Amino acid sequence: MASPGEGLPVGAEVEVDVTAFAHGGHAVARHEGQVLFVRHALPGERVRALVTSAGAGERFLRADAVSVLSASPDRVEPPCPWAVPGGCGGCDLQHVSLAGQRALKAGVVREQLSRLARLEVDVEVEAVPGDDAGLDWRTRVEFAVDDSGRAGLRRYRSHDVVPVDHCRIAAPGVDRLRVTEGSWDGAEAVDAVAPSVGEPVVVRVPEDGAGPVVRERVATSWTGPDGATVTFDRTFDVDARGFWQVHPGAAPTFLAAVMGELGVREGERVLDLYCGVGLFTAALAEAVGPSGQVVAVEADAAATDHARTNLADHPQVAVLTARVDDAFGVARPVRRGPSRRTGRPRAAARSPLVPPTADVVVLDPPRSGAGRGVCAEVARLRARVIVYVACDPAALARDTAALVEAGYRLDRLRAFDAFPMTHHVECVATFRPAEGGR
């Protein structure tokens, strides 16, 4: 095995056999014992790989497949001319058929749960309704701007701007804005947003004052606890640069998946953690009715301002602006200065708005996950069901291990291809008390 510093140099080319697909969108190969993470390759292929950079401590190398010597049956011609070595870094999987992409993502979810949670779970990645080609779906695109004021997309792991004509996965409303044809002197970036209600908008970054507010409509249905069909149709205010699902079919799909698992009953007490502008909160409030209670927690102040507006007709909802770990009184390390050294854990007082028990809990944390401390506090609520919406399989697996350790079992897992042409995958995991629990 090559020792650190003795491996292939950057710029070297080598023929390798690709053996696996890793979390993060990389195919995995080895050369004389050294691991290569190879973009634009597929398991089962033999490729010629160009080394582009070394990983931390040179424990691994990053590379691009610059030629394919033996192709996988899942390989296709990328629909975008910029999805090539040295091109745009936004899409990892344009060289893979949609069925192949979903199989790779399912394998990553299985592997992370097996490795980090010690669970063997069968996973199938489902298409999001309305998506049959994997293109023209992204309703929010941030374009980078170079020193000349030209907008484009970033090269992989680089600040370089690739001058694309238009993004092939961008929604038609984003394309109509023709951001890449304009001049954006003085801007660091340009956000193009095509909401489901109203006209597309452009936001210069940094903004001058408050950014625009857009409206998003969600219409869907699911089966309620009595077996009847529940319909939902509501419009939400959200900052143009705030968090909202970028695939137009994602929000209704995830909402139906979550509510169908929960079976919320009238009069129950529910926590909606990392609630954003209140998508799940609104449906939960309708389900528990005036006699129930929903506590929604979100760290982003702009999002909670919108949540209070969006939920003004539901007095049974309390919206708390706070980090979820702080709301539960979970100590977290303090980051000190530019070195980001970790200091002593920061003590936090549990918010009086967070109840000691709950019937139902929904979590939709950021990519880093909820964390062991939050999972332990959620388990102490003794909810009859917890549904966790995850955008990162590794974080989900770590938090699954924490919930299992705290007395819950993974009852069901669904995965959705809400980000076609990329390695990202969204999961909806349902947890219920293990034997002997509530």
CSV table of N, CA and C in Angstrom, one decimal, residues 144-260:
chain,number,residue,atom,x,y,z
A,144,ALA,N,-23.2,31.5,-9.8
A,144,ALA,CA,-22.0,32.2,-9.3
A,144,ALA,C,-21.7,33.3,-10.3
A,145,VAL,N,-21.0,34.4,-9.9
A,145,VAL,CA,-20.6,35.5,-10.7
A,145,VAL,C,-19.1,35.7,-10.7
A,146,ASP,N,-18.5,35.8,-11.9
A,146,ASP,CA,-17.0,35.9,-11.9
A,146,ASP,C,-16.6,37.4,-11.8
A,147,ASP,N,-15.4,37.7,-11.9
A,147,ASP,CA,-14.9,39.1,-11.8
A,147,ASP,C,-15.3,40.0,-12.9
A,148,SER,N,-15.7,39.4,-14.0
A,148,SER,CA,-16.2,40.3,-15.1
A,148,SER,C,-17.7,40.5,-15.1
A,149,GLY,N,-18.4,40.0,-14.0
A,149,GLY,CA,-19.8,40.1,-13.9
A,149,GLY,C,-20.6,39.1,-14.7
A,150,ARG,N,-20.0,38.1,-15.2
A,150,ARG,CA,-20.7,37.0,-15.9
A,150,ARG,C,-21.1,35.9,-14.9
A,151,ALA,N,-22.4,35.5,-15.1
A,151,ALA,CA,-23.0,34.5,-14.3
A,151,ALA,C,-22.8,33.1,-14.9
A,152,GLY,N,-22.5,32.1,-14.0
A,152,GLY,CA,-22.4,30.7,-14.5
A,152,GLY,C,-22.5,29.8,-13.3
A,153,LEU,N,-22.0,28.6,-13.4
A,153,LEU,CA,-22.0,27.6,-12.3
A,153,LEU,C,-20.6,27.2,-11.9
A,154,ARG,N,-20.4,26.8,-10.7
A,154,ARG,CA,-19.1,26.5,-10.2
A,154,ARG,C,-18.5,25.2,-10.7
A,155,ARG,N,-17.3,25.2,-11.0
A,155,ARG,CA,-16.5,24.0,-11.3
A,155,ARG,C,-16.5,23.2,-10.0
A,156,TYR,N,-16.4,21.8,-10.1
A,156,TYR,CA,-16.3,21.0,-8.9
A,156,TYR,C,-15.2,21.3,-8.0
A,157,ARG,N,-15.5,21.5,-6.7
A,157,ARG,CA,-14.5,21.8,-5.7
A,157,ARG,C,-13.6,23.0,-6.1
A,158,SER,N,-14.2,24.1,-6.7
A,158,SER,CA,-13.5,25.2,-7.1
A,158,SER,C,-14.4,26.5,-7.1
A,159,HIS,N,-13.7,27.6,-7.0
A,159,HIS,CA,-14.4,28.9,-7.1
A,159,HIS,C,-14.5,29.4,-8.6
A,160,ASP,N,-13.9,28.6,-9.5
A,160,ASP,CA,-14.0,29.0,-10.9
A,160,ASP,C,-15.4,28.9,-11.4
A,161,VAL,N,-15.8,29.9,-12.3
A,161,VAL,CA,-17.1,29.9,-12.8
A,161,VAL,C,-17.1,29.4,-14.2
A,162,VAL,N,-17.9,28.4,-14.4
A,162,VAL,CA,-18.1,27.8,-15.8
A,162,VAL,C,-19.2,28.6,-16.5
A,163,PRO,N,-18.9,29.1,-17.7
A,163,PRO,CA,-19.9,30.0,-18.4
A,163,PRO,C,-20.9,29.1,-19.2
A,164,VAL,N,-21.8,28.5,-18.5
A,164,VAL,CA,-22.8,27.6,-19.1
A,164,VAL,C,-23.9,28.5,-19.9
A,165,ASP,N,-24.5,27.9,-20.9
A,165,ASP,CA,-25.6,28.6,-21.5
A,165,ASP,C,-26.9,28.6,-20.7
A,166,HIS,N,-27.2,27.4,-20.2
A,166,HIS,CA,-28.3,27.3,-19.2
A,166,HIS,C,-28.2,26.0,-18.5
A,167,CYS,N,-28.8,25.9,-17.3
A,167,CYS,CA,-28.7,24.7,-16.5
A,167,CYS,C,-29.8,23.7,-16.9
A,168,ARG,N,-29.4,22.5,-17.3
A,168,ARG,CA,-30.3,21.5,-17.8
A,168,ARG,C,-31.3,20.9,-16.8
A,169,ILE,N,-31.0,21.0,-15.5
A,169,ILE,CA,-31.9,20.6,-14.5
A,169,ILE,C,-32.8,21.7,-13.9
A,170,ALA,N,-32.5,23.0,-14.4
A,170,ALA,CA,-33.3,24.1,-13.9
A,170,ALA,C,-34.7,24.0,-14.5
A,171,ALA,N,-35.7,24.5,-13.7
A,171,ALA,CA,-37.1,24.6,-14.1
A,171,ALA,C,-37.2,25.6,-15.2
A,172,PRO,N,-38.2,25.4,-16.0
A,172,PRO,CA,-38.5,26.4,-17.1
A,172,PRO,C,-38.5,27.8,-16.7
A,173,GLY,N,-39.2,28.1,-15.5
A,173,GLY,CA,-39.2,29.4,-15.0
A,173,GLY,C,-37.9,30.0,-14.7
A,174,VAL,N,-37.0,29.2,-14.2
A,174,VAL,CA,-35.6,29.7,-14.0
A,174,VAL,C,-34.9,30.0,-15.3
A,175,ASP,N,-35.1,29.2,-16.3
A,175,ASP,CA,-34.5,29.4,-17.6
A,175,ASP,C,-35.0,30.7,-18.2
A,176,ARG,N,-36.3,31.0,-18.0
A,176,ARG,CA,-36.9,32.2,-18.6
A,176,ARG,C,-36.2,33.5,-18.1
A,177,LEU,N,-35.6,33.4,-17.0
A,177,LEU,CA,-34.9,34.6,-16.4
A,177,LEU,C,-33.6,35.0,-17.1
A,178,ARG,N,-33.1,34.0,-17.8
A,178,ARG,CA,-31.8,34.2,-18.7
A,178,ARG,C,-30.7,34.9,-17.9
A,179,VAL,N,-30.5,34.3,-16.7
A,179,VAL,CA,-29.5,34.9,-15.8
A,179,VAL,C,-28.1,34.9,-16.5
A,180,THR,N,-27.8,33.8,-17.2
A,180,THR,CA,-26.4,33.7,-17.7
A,180,THR,C,-26.2,34.7,-18.9
A,181,GLU,N,-27.2,35.3,-19.4
A,181,GLU,CA,-27.1,36.3,-20.5
A,181,GLU,C,-26.9,37.7,-20.0
A,182,GLY,N,-27.1,38.0,-18.7
A,182,GLY,CA,-27.0,39.3,-18.2
A,182,GLY,C,-25.6,39.6,-17.7
A,183,SER,N,-25.4,40.9,-17.3
A,183,SER,CA,-24.2,41.4,-16.6
A,183,SER,C,-24.5,41.7,-15.2
A,184,TRP,N,-23.7,41.1,-14.3
A,184,TRP,CA,-24.0,41.2,-12.8
A,184,TRP,C,-22.9,41.8,-12.0
A,185,ASP,N,-22.3,42.9,-12.6
A,185,ASP,CA,-21.2,43.6,-11.9
A,185,ASP,C,-21.6,43.9,-10.4
A,186,GLY,N,-20.6,43.6,-9.5
A,186,GLY,CA,-20.8,43.9,-8.1
A,186,GLY,C,-21.5,42.8,-7.3
A,187,ALA,N,-22.1,41.8,-8.0
A,187,ALA,CA,-22.8,40.7,-7.3
A,187,ALA,C,-21.8,39.6,-7.1
A,188,GLU,N,-22.0,38.9,-5.9
A,188,GLU,CA,-21.2,37.7,-5.7
A,188,GLU,C,-21.9,36.5,-6.3
A,189,ALA,N,-23.2,36.5,-6.3
A,189,ALA,CA,-24.0,35.4,-6.9
A,189,ALA,C,-25.4,36.0,-7.3
A,190,VAL,N,-26.1,35.2,-8.0
A,190,VAL,CA,-27.5,35.6,-8.4
A,190,VAL,C,-28.4,34.3,-8.2
A,191,ASP,N,-29.4,34.5,-7.4
A,191,ASP,CA,-30.4,33.5,-7.1
A,191,ASP,C,-31.6,33.6,-8.1
A,192,ALA,N,-31.9,32.6,-8.8
A,192,ALA,CA,-33.1,32.5,-9.6
A,192,ALA,C,-34.1,31.6,-9.0
A,193,VAL,N,-35.3,32.1,-8.8
A,193,VAL,CA,-36.3,31.3,-8.1
A,193,VAL,C,-37.6,31.3,-8.9
A,194,ALA,N,-38.2,30.1,-9.2
A,194,ALA,CA,-39.4,30.0,-9.9
A,194,ALA,C,-40.4,29.3,-8.9
A,195,PRO,N,-41.2,30.2,-8.2
A,195,PRO,CA,-42.1,29.6,-7.2
A,195,PRO,C,-43.3,29.0,-7.9
A,196,SER,N,-44.1,28.2,-7.2
A,196,SER,CA,-45.3,27.6,-7.8
A,196,SER,C,-46.4,28.6,-7.9
A,197,VAL,N,-46.4,29.8,-7.3
A,197,VAL,CA,-47.4,30.8,-7.4
A,197,VAL,C,-46.7,32.1,-7.8
A,198,GLY,N,-47.1,32.7,-8.9
A,198,GLY,CA,-46.5,34.0,-9.3
A,198,GLY,C,-45.4,33.8,-10.2
A,199,GLU,N,-44.8,34.9,-10.6
A,199,GLU,CA,-43.7,35.0,-11.5
A,199,GLU,C,-42.3,34.7,-10.9
A,200,PRO,N,-41.4,34.1,-11.7
A,200,PRO,CA,-40.0,33.9,-11.2
A,200,PRO,C,-39.4,35.2,-10.8
A,201,VAL,N,-38.4,35.1,-9.9
A,201,VAL,CA,-37.7,36.3,-9.4
A,201,VAL,C,-36.2,36.1,-9.4
A,202,VAL,N,-35.5,37.2,-9.5
A,202,VAL,CA,-34.0,37.2,-9.4
A,202,VAL,C,-33.6,38.0,-8.2
A,203,VAL,N,-32.7,37.4,-7.5
A,203,VAL,CA,-32.2,38.1,-6.3
A,203,VAL,C,-30.6,38.2,-6.4
A,204,ARG,N,-30.1,39.4,-6.3
A,204,ARG,CA,-28.7,39.6,-6.3
A,204,ARG,C,-28.2,39.3,-4.9
A,205,VAL,N,-27.0,38.7,-4.9
A,205,VAL,CA,-26.4,38.4,-3.6
A,205,VAL,C,-25.0,39.1,-3.5
A,206,PRO,N,-24.7,39.9,-2.5
A,206,PRO,CA,-25.6,40.2,-1.4
A,206,PRO,C,-26.8,41.1,-1.8
A,207,GLU,N,-27.8,41.1,-1.0
A,207,GLU,CA,-29.0,41.8,-1.3
A,207,GLU,C,-28.9,43.2,-0.7
A,208,ASP,N,-29.7,44.2,-1.3
A,208,ASP,CA,-29.8,45.5,-0.7
A,208,ASP,C,-31.1,45.5,0.1
A,209,GLY,N,-31.0,45.3,1.4
A,209,GLY,CA,-32.3,45.2,2.2
A,209,GLY,C,-32.9,43.9,2.1
A,210,ALA,N,-34.1,43.8,2.6
A,210,ALA,CA,-34.9,42.6,2.6
A,210,ALA,C,-35.1,42.0,1.2
A,211,GLY,N,-35.0,40.7,1.1
A,211,GLY,CA,-35.2,40.1,-0.2
A,211,GLY,C,-36.7,39.9,-0.4
A,212,PRO,N,-37.1,39.5,-1.6
A,212,PRO,CA,-38.5,39.3,-1.9
A,212,PRO,C,-39.1,38.0,-1.3
A,213,VAL,N,-40.4,38.1,-1.1
A,213,VAL,CA,-41.1,36.9,-0.5
A,213,VAL,C,-41.9,36.3,-1.7
A,214,VAL,N,-41.8,35.0,-1.8
A,214,VAL,CA,-42.5,34.3,-2.8
A,214,VAL,C,-43.6,33.4,-2.2
A,215,ARG,N,-44.5,32.9,-3.0
A,215,ARG,CA,-45.5,32.0,-2.4
A,215,ARG,C,-45.4,30.6,-3.1
A,216,GLU,N,-45.6,29.6,-2.3
A,216,GLU,CA,-45.6,28.2,-2.7
A,216,GLU,C,-46.9,27.5,-2.3
A,217,ARG,N,-47.5,26.9,-3.3
A,217,ARG,CA,-48.7,26.2,-3.0
A,217,ARG,C,-48.5,24.7,-2.9
A,218,VAL,N,-49.1,24.0,-1.9
A,218,VAL,CA,-48.9,22.6,-1.8
A,218,VAL,C,-50.3,22.0,-1.7
A,219,ALA,N,-50.6,21.1,-2.7
A,219,ALA,CA,-51.9,20.4,-2.7
A,219,ALA,C,-51.6,18.9,-2.8
A,220,THR,N,-52.1,18.1,-1.9
A,220,THR,CA,-51.8,16.7,-1.8
A,220,THR,C,-52.9,16.0,-1.0
A,221,SER,N,-52.8,14.7,-0.8
A,221,SER,CA,-53.7,14.0,0.1
A,221,SER,C,-53.1,12.7,0.6
A,222,TRP,N,-53.7,12.2,1.7
A,222,TRP,CA,-53.2,10.9,2.3
A,222,TRP,C,-54.3,10.3,3.0
A,223,THR,N,-54.1,9.1,3.5
A,223,THR,CA,-55.1,8.3,4.2
A,223,THR,C,-55.0,8.6,5.7
A,224,GLY,N,-56.1,9.1,6.3
A,224,GLY,CA,-56.1,9.4,7.7
A,224,GLY,C,-56.2,8.2,8.6
A,225,PRO,N,-56.2,8.4,9.9
A,225,PRO,CA,-56.2,7.2,10.9
A,225,PRO,C,-57.5,6.5,10.8
A,226,ASP,N,-58.6,7.1,10.3
A,226,ASP,CA,-59.9,6.4,10.2
A,226,ASP,C,-60.1,5.8,8.8
A,227,GLY,N,-59.1,5.8,8.0
A,227,GLY,CA,-59.2,5.2,6.7
A,227,GLY,C,-59.7,6.2,5.6
A,228,ALA,N,-60.1,7.3,6.0
A,228,ALA,CA,-60.7,8.3,5.0
A,228,ALA,C,-59.6,9.1,4.4
A,229,THR,N,-59.8,9.6,3.2
A,229,THR,CA,-58.8,10.4,2.5
A,229,THR,C,-58.8,11.8,3.1
A,230,VAL,N,-57.6,12.3,3.4
A,230,VAL,CA,-57.5,13.7,3.9
A,230,VAL,C,-56.9,14.5,2.8
A,231,THR,N,-57.5,15.6,2.4
A,231,THR,CA,-57.0,16.5,1.4
A,231,THR,C,-56.4,17.7,2.0
A,232,PHE,N,-55.3,18.2,1.4
A,232,PHE,CA,-54.6,19.4,1.9
A,232,PHE,C,-54.3,20.3,0.7
A,233,ASP,N,-54.6,21.6,0.9
A,233,ASP,CA,-54.3,22.6,-0.2
A,233,ASP,C,-54.1,23.9,0.5
A,234,ARG,N,-52.8,24.3,0.5
A,234,ARG,CA,-52.5,25.5,1.3
A,234,ARG,C,-51.3,26.2,0.6
A,235,THR,N,-51.3,27.6,0.7
A,235,THR,CA,-50.2,28.4,0.2
A,235,THR,C,-49.3,29.0,1.3
A,236,PHE,N,-48.0,29.0,1.1
A,236,PHE,CA,-47.1,29.4,2.1
A,236,PHE,C,-46.2,30.6,1.6
A,237,ASP,N,-46.0,31.5,2.5
A,237,ASP,CA,-45.0,32.6,2.2
A,237,ASP,C,-43.7,32.1,2.6
A,238,VAL,N,-42.6,32.4,1.8
A,238,VAL,CA,-41.3,32.0,2.1
A,238,VAL,C,-40.3,33.0,1.4
A,239,ASP,N,-39.2,33.3,2.1
A,239,ASP,CA,-38.2,34.2,1.5
A,239,ASP,C,-37.7,33.5,0.2
A,240,ALA,N,-37.5,34.3,-0.8
A,240,ALA,CA,-37.0,33.8,-2.1
A,240,ALA,C,-35.7,33.0,-1.9
A,241,ARG,N,-34.9,33.4,-0.9
A,241,ARG,CA,-33.6,32.7,-0.6
A,241,ARG,C,-33.7,31.8,0.6
A,242,GLY,N,-34.9,31.7,1.1
A,242,GLY,CA,-35.1,30.8,2.3
A,242,GLY,C,-35.2,29.4,1.9
A,243,PHE,N,-35.3,28.5,2.9
A,243,PHE,CA,-35.4,27.1,2.5
A,243,PHE,C,-36.8,26.7,2.0
A,244,TRP,N,-36.8,26.0,0.9
A,244,TRP,CA,-38.0,25.3,0.4
A,244,TRP,C,-37.5,24.2,-0.5
A,245,GLN,N,-38.3,23.2,-0.6
A,245,GLN,CA,-37.8,22.1,-1.4
A,245,GLN,C,-37.7,22.5,-2.9
A,246,VAL,N,-36.6,22.2,-3.6
A,246,VAL,CA,-36.4,22.7,-4.9
A,246,VAL,C,-37.0,21.9,-6.0
A,247,HIS,N,-37.4,20.7,-5.7
A,247,HIS,CA,-38.2,19.9,-6.7
A,247,HIS,C,-39.7,20.3,-6.6
A,248,PRO,N,-40.4,20.6,-7.6
A,248,PRO,CA,-41.8,21.0,-7.5
A,248,PRO,C,-42.7,19.9,-6.9
A,249,GLY,N,-42.3,18.7,-7.1
A,249,GLY,CA,-43.1,17.6,-6.6
A,249,GLY,C,-42.7,17.1,-5.2
A,250,ALA,N,-41.6,17.7,-4.6
A,250,ALA,CA,-41.1,17.2,-3.4
A,250,ALA,C,-42.0,17.5,-2.2
A,251,ALA,N,-42.3,18.8,-2.0
A,251,ALA,CA,-43.1,19.2,-0.8
A,251,ALA,C,-44.4,18.4,-0.7
A,252,PRO,N,-45.2,18.3,-1.7
A,252,PRO,CA,-46.5,17.5,-1.6
A,252,PRO,C,-46.2,16.0,-1.3
A,253,THR,N,-45.1,15.5,-2.0
A,253,THR,CA,-44.8,14.1,-1.8
A,253,THR,C,-44.3,13.8,-0.4
A,254,PHE,N,-43.4,14.6,0.2
A,254,PHE,CA,-43.0,14.4,1.5
A,254,PHE,C,-44.1,14.6,2.6
A,255,LEU,N,-44.9,15.6,2.3
A,255,LEU,CA,-46.0,15.9,3.3
A,255,LEU,C,-46.9,14.7,3.3
A,256,ALA,N,-47.3,14.1,2.2
A,256,ALA,CA,-48.2,13.0,2.2
A,256,ALA,C,-47.5,11.8,2.8
A,257,ALA,N,-46.2,11.6,2.6
A,257,ALA,CA,-45.5,10.4,3.1
A,257,ALA,C,-45.5,10.6,4.7
A,258,VAL,N,-45.2,11.7,5.2
A,258,VAL,CA,-45.1,12.0,6.6
A,258,VAL,C,-46.4,11.8,7.3
A,259,MET,N,-47.4,12.5,6.8
A,259,MET,CA,-48.8,12.4,7.4
A,259,MET,C,-49.4,11.0,7.3
A,260,GLY,N,-49.1,10.3,6.2
A,260,GLY,CA,-49.6,9.0,6.1
A,260,GLY,C,-49.1,8.0,7.1
